[in-house]
PDB file of C-alpha atoms in Angstrom:
ATOM      1  CA  UNK A  17     115.367  78.466 104.175  1.00 68.00           C
ATOM      2  CA  UNK A  18     112.307  80.826 104.381  1.00 66.00           C
ATOM      3  CA  UNK A  19     109.219  78.895 105.641  1.00 89.00           C
ATOM      4  CA  UNK A  20     105.578  79.344 105.951  1.00 95.00           C
ATOM      5  CA  UNK A  21     103.512  76.859 108.015  1.00 95.00           C
ATOM      6  CA  UNK A  22      99.775  77.106 108.593  1.00 96.00           C
ATOM      7  CA  UNK A  23      97.505  75.339 111.038  1.00 96.00           C
ATOM      8  CA  UNK A  24      95.165  73.914 111.307  1.00 96.00           C
ATOM      9  CA  UNK A  25      95.284  72.245 107.848  1.00 95.00           C
ATOM     10  CA  UNK A  26      91.459  71.926 108.001  1.00 97.00           C
ATOM     11  CA  UNK A  27      88.745  73.500 110.334  1.00 98.00           C
ATOM     12  CA  UNK A  28      85.066  73.091 110.676  1.00 97.00           C
ATOM     13  CA  UNK A  29      83.052  75.414 112.419  1.00 97.00           C
ATOM     14  CA  UNK A  30      79.122  76.000 113.042  1.00 97.00           C
ATOM     15  CA  UNK A  31      77.808  79.376 111.710  1.00 97.00           C
ATOM     16  CA  UNK A  32      78.559  82.003 114.540  1.00 96.00           C
ATOM     17  CA  UNK A  33      81.317  79.888 116.054  1.00 97.00           C
ATOM     18  CA  UNK A  34      84.465  82.380 116.173  1.00 97.00           C
ATOM     19  CA  UNK A  35      87.916  80.829 115.626  1.00 97.00           C
ATOM     20  CA  UNK A  36      91.420  81.986 114.381  1.00 98.00           C
ATOM     21  CA  UNK A  37      93.848  80.394 111.783  1.00 98.00           C
ATOM     22  CA  UNK A  38      97.655  80.530 112.498  1.00 98.00           C
ATOM     23  CA  UNK A  39     100.311  81.326 109.986  1.00 98.00           C
ATOM     24  CA  UNK A  40     103.889  81.068 111.389  1.00 97.00           C
ATOM     25  CA  UNK A  41     106.826  81.946 109.287  1.00 95.00           C
ATOM     26  CA  UNK A  42     110.563  81.855 109.349  1.00 93.00           C
ATOM     27  CA  UNK A  43     112.481  84.472 107.248  1.00 88.00           C
ATOM     28  CA  UNK A  44     115.603  86.565 107.676  1.00 83.00           C
ATOM     29  CA  UNK A  45     113.522  89.613 107.548  1.00 87.00           C
ATOM     30  CA  UNK A  46     109.795  90.351 106.587  1.00 90.00           C
ATOM     31  CA  UNK A  47     108.921  92.863 103.888  1.00 91.00           C
ATOM     32  CA  UNK A  48     105.205  91.980 104.191  1.00 93.00           C
ATOM     33  CA  UNK A  49     102.809  89.290 105.166  1.00 96.00           C
ATOM     34  CA  UNK A  50      99.749  88.558 102.956  1.00 97.00           C
ATOM     35  CA  UNK A  51      96.461  86.650 103.434  1.00 98.00           C
ATOM     36  CA  UNK A  52      94.328  85.363 100.396  1.00 98.00           C
ATOM     37  CA  UNK A  53      91.334  83.532 100.195  1.00 98.00           C
ATOM     38  CA  UNK A  54      90.766  80.730  97.479  1.00 97.00           C
ATOM     39  CA  UNK A  55      87.462  79.061  96.531  1.00 97.00           C
ATOM     40  CA  UNK A  56      87.509  75.921  94.732  1.00 93.00           C
ATOM     41  CA  UNK A  57      88.510  76.130  91.048  1.00 92.00           C
ATOM     42  CA  UNK A  58      89.434  79.888  91.471  1.00 95.00           C
ATOM     43  CA  UNK A  59      92.456  82.006  91.806  1.00 96.00           C
ATOM     44  CA  UNK A  60      93.475  83.548  95.197  1.00 97.00           C
ATOM     45  CA  UNK A  61      91.682  86.516  96.147  1.00 97.00           C
ATOM     46  CA  UNK A  62      93.700  89.443  97.999  1.00 96.00           C
ATOM     47  CA  UNK A  63      92.537  89.997 101.435  1.00 97.00           C
ATOM     48  CA  UNK A  64      95.075  91.986 103.667  1.00 95.00           C
ATOM     49  CA  UNK A  65      98.693  92.880 103.884  1.00 95.00           C
ATOM     50  CA  UNK A  66     100.515  93.436 106.914  1.00 96.00           C
ATOM     51  CA  UNK A  67     103.888  95.028 107.399  1.00 93.00           C
ATOM     52  CA  UNK A  68     105.085  95.168 110.912  1.00 92.00           C
ATOM     53  CA  UNK A  69     104.531  93.469 114.272  1.00 93.00           C
ATOM     54  CA  UNK A  70     101.548  94.805 116.053  1.00 95.00           C
ATOM     55  CA  UNK A  71      99.760  95.821 112.944  1.00 96.00           C
ATOM     56  CA  UNK A  72      96.138  94.883 112.524  1.00 97.00           C
ATOM     57  CA  UNK A  73      93.742  94.966 109.483  1.00 96.00           C
ATOM     58  CA  UNK A  74      89.858  94.188 109.491  1.00 97.00           C
ATOM     59  CA  UNK A  75      87.469  93.402 106.480  1.00 94.00           C
ATOM     60  CA  UNK A  76      84.068  92.518 107.598  1.00 94.00           C
ATOM     61  CA  UNK A  77      84.233  89.287 109.851  1.00 96.00           C
ATOM     62  CA  UNK A  78      87.808  88.917 109.213  1.00 97.00           C
ATOM     63  CA  UNK A  79      90.660  90.301 111.414  1.00 98.00           C
ATOM     64  CA  UNK A  80      94.262  89.763 110.791  1.00 98.00           C
ATOM     65  CA  UNK A  81      97.193  90.295 113.298  1.00 98.00           C
ATOM     66  CA  UNK A  82     100.755  90.140 113.160  1.00 96.00           C
ATOM     67  CA  UNK A  83     103.707  89.411 115.568  1.00 93.00           C
ATOM     68  CA  UNK A  84     107.370  88.948 114.741  1.00 90.00           C
ATOM     69  CA  UNK A  85     106.963  85.279 114.277  1.00 93.00           C
ATOM     70  CA  UNK A  86     103.219  84.670 113.172  1.00 96.00           C
ATOM     71  CA  UNK A  87     100.068  85.927 112.010  1.00 97.00           C
ATOM     72  CA  UNK A  88      96.532  85.252 112.860  1.00 98.00           C
ATOM     73  CA  UNK A  89      93.394  85.344 110.798  1.00 98.00           C
ATOM     74  CA  UNK A  90      90.500  85.901 113.138  1.00 98.00           C
ATOM     75  CA  UNK A  91      87.002  85.053 111.947  1.00 97.00           C
ATOM     76  CA  UNK A  92      84.223  86.451 113.780  1.00 97.00           C
ATOM     77  CA  UNK A  93      80.608  84.760 113.606  1.00 97.00           C
ATOM     78  CA  UNK A  94      81.496  83.002 110.522  1.00 97.00           C
ATOM     79  CA  UNK A  95      78.714  82.318 107.739  1.00 97.00           C
ATOM     80  CA  UNK A  96      78.783  79.634 105.452  1.00 97.00           C
ATOM     81  CA  UNK A  97      79.846  81.845 102.593  1.00 97.00           C
ATOM     82  CA  UNK A  98      82.941  82.192 104.497  1.00 97.00           C
ATOM     83  CA  UNK A  99      83.807  78.587 103.793  1.00 98.00           C
ATOM     84  CA  UNK A 100      87.236  78.600 101.382  1.00 98.00           C
ATOM     85  CA  UNK A 101      90.951  77.919 101.806  1.00 97.00           C
ATOM     86  CA  UNK A 102      92.661  80.501 103.360  1.00 98.00           C
ATOM     87  CA  UNK A 103      96.353  81.119 102.284  1.00 97.00           C
ATOM     88  CA  UNK A 104      99.252  82.994 103.932  1.00 97.00           C
ATOM     89  CA  UNK A 105     102.177  84.240 102.028  1.00 96.00           C
ATOM     90  CA  UNK A 106     105.497  86.032 103.103  1.00 95.00           C
ATOM     91  CA  UNK A 107     107.709  88.639 101.033  1.00 92.00           C
ATOM     92  CA  UNK A 108     111.212  88.267 102.682  1.00 89.00           C
ATOM     93  CA  UNK A 109     113.138  91.321 102.839  1.00 87.00           C
ATOM     94  CA  UNK A 110     115.575  91.569  99.550  1.00 84.00           C
ATOM     95  CA  UNK A 111     112.974  89.401  97.383  1.00 84.00           C
ATOM     96  CA  UNK A 112     110.088  90.313  95.251  1.00 83.00           C
ATOM     97  CA  UNK A 113     108.423  86.802  95.199  1.00 88.00           C
ATOM     98  CA  UNK A 114     106.025  85.523  97.582  1.00 91.00           C
ATOM     99  CA  UNK A 115     106.432  82.254  99.618  1.00 93.00           C
ATOM    100  CA  UNK A 116     103.041  80.729 100.107  1.00 95.00           C
ATOM    101  CA  UNK A 117     101.869  78.494 103.143  1.00 95.00           C
ATOM    102  CA  UNK A 118      99.669  75.341 102.330  1.00 94.00           C
ATOM    103  CA  UNK A 119      96.611  76.972 103.335  1.00 95.00           C
ATOM    104  CA  UNK A 120      93.752  76.256 105.940  1.00 97.00           C
ATOM    105  CA  UNK A 121      90.669  74.891 104.424  1.00 96.00           C
ATOM    106  CA  UNK A 122      87.689  76.293 106.297  1.00 98.00           C
ATOM    107  CA  UNK A 123      84.108  74.942 106.364  1.00 98.00           C
ATOM    108  CA  UNK A 124      81.321  76.683 107.984  1.00 97.00           C
ATOM    109  CA  UNK A 125      77.952  74.722 108.314  1.00 97.00           C
ATOM    110  CA  UNK A 126      74.826  76.475 108.773  1.00 95.00           C
TER     111      UNK A 126
ATOM    112  CA  UNK B   4      88.434  97.616  85.944  1.00 54.00           C
ATOM    113  CA  UNK B   5      89.220  94.231  84.506  1.00 76.00           C
ATOM    114  CA  UNK B   6      91.151  91.941  86.593  1.00 93.00           C
ATOM    115  CA  UNK B   7      93.933  89.655  85.810  1.00 97.00           C
ATOM    116  CA  UNK B   8      92.884  87.581  82.723  1.00 97.00           C
ATOM    117  CA  UNK B   9      94.203  84.052  81.846  1.00 98.00           C
ATOM    118  CA  UNK B  10      93.470  81.724  78.773  1.00 97.00           C
ATOM    119  CA  UNK B  11      92.632  79.056  77.848  1.00 97.00           C
ATOM    120  CA  UNK B  12      90.737  78.324  81.568  1.00 97.00           C
ATOM    121  CA  UNK B  13      91.353  74.685  80.637  1.00 97.00           C
ATOM    122  CA  UNK B  14      93.918  72.889  78.418  1.00 98.00           C
ATOM    123  CA  UNK B  15      94.167  69.244  77.483  1.00 98.00           C
ATOM    124  CA  UNK B  16      97.483  68.042  76.044  1.00 98.00           C
ATOM    125  CA  UNK B  17      98.723  64.600  75.057  1.00 98.00           C
ATOM    126  CA  UNK B  18     102.333  64.077  76.472  1.00 97.00           C
ATOM    127  CA  UNK B  19     104.986  65.515  74.113  1.00 97.00           C
ATOM    128  CA  UNK B  20     102.869  68.351  72.753  1.00 98.00           C
ATOM    129  CA  UNK B  21     103.340  72.019  73.639  1.00 98.00           C
ATOM    130  CA  UNK B  22     101.267  73.974  76.143  1.00 98.00           C
ATOM    131  CA  UNK B  23     101.007  77.861  76.090  1.00 98.00           C
ATOM    132  CA  UNK B  24      99.312  79.656  78.583  1.00 98.00           C
ATOM    133  CA  UNK B  25      98.453  83.348  78.470  1.00 98.00           C
ATOM    134  CA  UNK B  26      98.168  85.917  81.000  1.00 98.00           C
ATOM    135  CA  UNK B  27      96.942  89.800  80.578  1.00 97.00           C
ATOM    136  CA  UNK B  28      97.796  91.825  83.922  1.00 96.00           C
ATOM    137  CA  UNK B  29      95.359  94.384  85.276  1.00 95.00           C
ATOM    138  CA  UNK B  30      95.293  97.659  83.711  1.00 92.00           C
ATOM    139  CA  UNK B  31      98.257  99.627  85.246  1.00 88.00           C
ATOM    140  CA  UNK B  32     100.190  96.648  86.403  1.00 91.00           C
ATOM    141  CA  UNK B  33     103.458  95.994  84.629  1.00 91.00           C
ATOM    142  CA  UNK B  34     104.680  93.098  86.761  1.00 94.00           C
ATOM    143  CA  UNK B  35     103.529  89.648  86.117  1.00 96.00           C
ATOM    144  CA  UNK B  36     104.275  86.402  88.472  1.00 96.00           C
ATOM    145  CA  UNK B  37     103.583  82.689  87.509  1.00 98.00           C
ATOM    146  CA  UNK B  38     102.731  80.178  90.041  1.00 97.00           C
ATOM    147  CA  UNK B  39     101.969  76.483  90.021  1.00 97.00           C
ATOM    148  CA  UNK B  40      99.634  74.740  92.196  1.00 96.00           C
ATOM    149  CA  UNK B  41      99.331  70.912  92.565  1.00 90.00           C
ATOM    150  CA  UNK B  42      97.002  69.155  95.279  1.00 79.00           C
ATOM    151  CA  UNK B  43      98.475  69.172  98.608  1.00 77.00           C
ATOM    152  CA  UNK B  44     101.527  71.136  97.636  1.00 82.00           C
ATOM    153  CA  UNK B  45     100.345  75.099  97.448  1.00 87.00           C
ATOM    154  CA  UNK B  46     101.156  77.759  95.299  1.00 94.00           C
ATOM    155  CA  UNK B  47     104.792  77.591  94.091  1.00 94.00           C
ATOM    156  CA  UNK B  48     106.367  80.720  92.689  1.00 95.00           C
ATOM    157  CA  UNK B  49     107.843  79.923  89.052  1.00 96.00           C
ATOM    158  CA  UNK B  50     108.955  83.099  87.451  1.00 97.00           C
ATOM    159  CA  UNK B  51     108.722  86.973  87.764  1.00 95.00           C
ATOM    160  CA  UNK B  52     108.549  89.262  84.669  1.00 95.00           C
ATOM    161  CA  UNK B  53     108.358  92.937  83.768  1.00 94.00           C
ATOM    162  CA  UNK B  54     107.834  94.045  80.146  1.00 91.00           C
ATOM    163  CA  UNK B  55     110.678  92.551  77.871  1.00 91.00           C
ATOM    164  CA  UNK B  56     112.548  91.333  80.988  1.00 94.00           C
ATOM    165  CA  UNK B  57     112.941  88.022  83.226  1.00 95.00           C
ATOM    166  CA  UNK B  58     113.503  89.387  86.733  1.00 93.00           C
ATOM    167  CA  UNK B  59     113.466  86.103  88.677  1.00 94.00           C
ATOM    168  CA  UNK B  60     113.295  82.457  87.033  1.00 95.00           C
ATOM    169  CA  UNK B  61     114.602  80.796  90.156  1.00 93.00           C
ATOM    170  CA  UNK B  62     111.272  78.656  90.758  1.00 93.00           C
ATOM    171  CA  UNK B  63     111.277  77.659  86.829  1.00 95.00           C
ATOM    172  CA  UNK B  64     112.292  74.098  85.955  1.00 94.00           C
ATOM    173  CA  UNK B  65     115.551  74.357  84.027  1.00 91.00           C
ATOM    174  CA  UNK B  66     114.328  72.310  80.899  1.00 95.00           C
ATOM    175  CA  UNK B  67     111.147  72.403  78.754  1.00 97.00           C
ATOM    176  CA  UNK B  68     109.605  75.609  80.496  1.00 98.00           C
ATOM    177  CA  UNK B  69     110.086  79.214  79.351  1.00 97.00           C
ATOM    178  CA  UNK B  70     108.303  82.534  79.851  1.00 98.00           C
ATOM    179  CA  UNK B  71     108.037  85.675  78.408  1.00 97.00           C
ATOM    180  CA  UNK B  72     106.392  89.170  78.714  1.00 96.00           C
ATOM    181  CA  UNK B  73     106.687  91.131  75.287  1.00 94.00           C
ATOM    182  CA  UNK B  74     106.435  94.929  74.947  1.00 92.00           C
ATOM    183  CA  UNK B  75     102.951  94.312  73.281  1.00 92.00           C
ATOM    184  CA  UNK B  76     100.385  91.471  74.342  1.00 94.00           C
ATOM    185  CA  UNK B  77     100.046  89.076  77.117  1.00 96.00           C
ATOM    186  CA  UNK B  78     102.767  87.307  78.968  1.00 98.00           C
ATOM    187  CA  UNK B  79     103.137  83.660  77.967  1.00 98.00           C
ATOM    188  CA  UNK B  80     104.241  80.621  79.762  1.00 98.00           C
ATOM    189  CA  UNK B  81     105.222  77.881  77.379  1.00 98.00           C
ATOM    190  CA  UNK B  82     105.779  74.127  78.347  1.00 98.00           C
ATOM    191  CA  UNK B  83     107.386  72.057  75.994  1.00 98.00           C
ATOM    192  CA  UNK B  84     107.037  68.248  75.431  1.00 98.00           C
ATOM    193  CA  UNK B  85     104.522  68.147  78.258  1.00 98.00           C
ATOM    194  CA  UNK B  86     104.582  65.196  80.513  1.00 97.00           C
ATOM    195  CA  UNK B  87     101.930  63.949  83.004  1.00 95.00           C
ATOM    196  CA  UNK B  88     103.748  65.573  85.878  1.00 94.00           C
ATOM    197  CA  UNK B  89     102.917  68.869  84.290  1.00 96.00           C
ATOM    198  CA  UNK B  90      99.376  68.416  84.912  1.00 96.00           C
ATOM    199  CA  UNK B  91      98.480  71.116  87.423  1.00 97.00           C
ATOM    200  CA  UNK B  92      96.606  74.564  87.789  1.00 97.00           C
ATOM    201  CA  UNK B  93      98.821  77.525  86.576  1.00 98.00           C
ATOM    202  CA  UNK B  94      97.982  81.027  88.194  1.00 98.00           C
ATOM    203  CA  UNK B  95      99.294  84.367  87.042  1.00 97.00           C
ATOM    204  CA  UNK B  96      99.459  87.449  89.326  1.00 97.00           C
ATOM    205  CA  UNK B  97     100.157  91.040  88.486  1.00 95.00           C
ATOM    206  CA  UNK B  98     101.403  93.897  90.540  1.00 93.00           C
ATOM    207  CA  UNK B  99     102.075  97.532  89.950  1.00 89.00           C
ATOM    208  CA  UNK B 100     105.696  97.016  91.166  1.00 76.00           C
ATOM    209  CA  UNK B 101     106.086 100.373  92.516  1.00 68.00           C
ATOM    210  CA  UNK B 102     105.959 100.457  96.397  1.00 69.00           C
ATOM    211  CA  UNK B 103     103.269  97.881  96.618  1.00 71.00           C
ATOM    212  CA  UNK B 104     103.801  94.274  96.887  1.00 83.00           C
ATOM    213  CA  UNK B 105     100.313  93.221  96.573  1.00 91.00           C
ATOM    214  CA  UNK B 106      99.926  90.607  93.833  1.00 94.00           C
ATOM    215  CA  UNK B 107      96.295  90.222  92.003  1.00 95.00           C
ATOM    216  CA  UNK B 108      95.882  86.573  90.723  1.00 97.00           C
ATOM    217  CA  UNK B 109      93.983  85.619  87.661  1.00 97.00           C
ATOM    218  CA  UNK B 110      91.454  82.544  87.488  1.00 97.00           C
ATOM    219  CA  UNK B 111      94.108  80.135  86.618  1.00 97.00           C
ATOM    220  CA  UNK B 112      94.715  77.740  83.620  1.00 98.00           C
ATOM    221  CA  UNK B 113      94.132  73.955  84.478  1.00 97.00           C
ATOM    222  CA  UNK B 114      96.377  71.983  82.417  1.00 97.00           C
ATOM    223  CA  UNK B 115      95.686  68.318  81.840  1.00 97.00           C
ATOM    224  CA  UNK B 116      98.364  66.010  80.186  1.00 97.00           C
ATOM    225  CA  UNK B 117      96.884  62.703  78.900  1.00 96.00           C
TER     226      UNK B 117
END
């Protein structure tokens, strides 16, 4: 069965304190890995798609990387407005629907 | 360019009533996905539709739930004879479906069953 595990479940950082979120996955074949941001009471907001091991994508203070078994979302010098739940999802080969992890709730304090 | 639209944003139903949730995909998108989100459980896939076709309904409960995406108009997720366990946030996502697997989500409908 395809599985997606995100860690930690929650992370509290001080403003400017860089860190990484982890997404490990078990699929028979990976068509793509997706990162989303979700604010309370809102729908997930698309951030990145990664398709192959070694690929990296960047957007402002966020950088996503992918290996054969996991992905990292690196947050450099975070600000309070980066506080949100970050969701990872995989698209297994041969499928058209996403399997989501439970997310990492990030809180950045000023 | 309008994003994915869902209505209503909040819906309260009594046990045994019907709930109808509507979703209009982004302009240019012809593929629609419905997800349910419960606290502590994350987003769970329910059903995947294209215009007038259900492509994958493997995540949909066998009874009381149905979905459609007609040739004209929004996609509809229908829940008949709602029970308290149906209380959740229901999200719709859309994609172009042609070589891009990125799904863009709407703001969700929060269903409360009393």
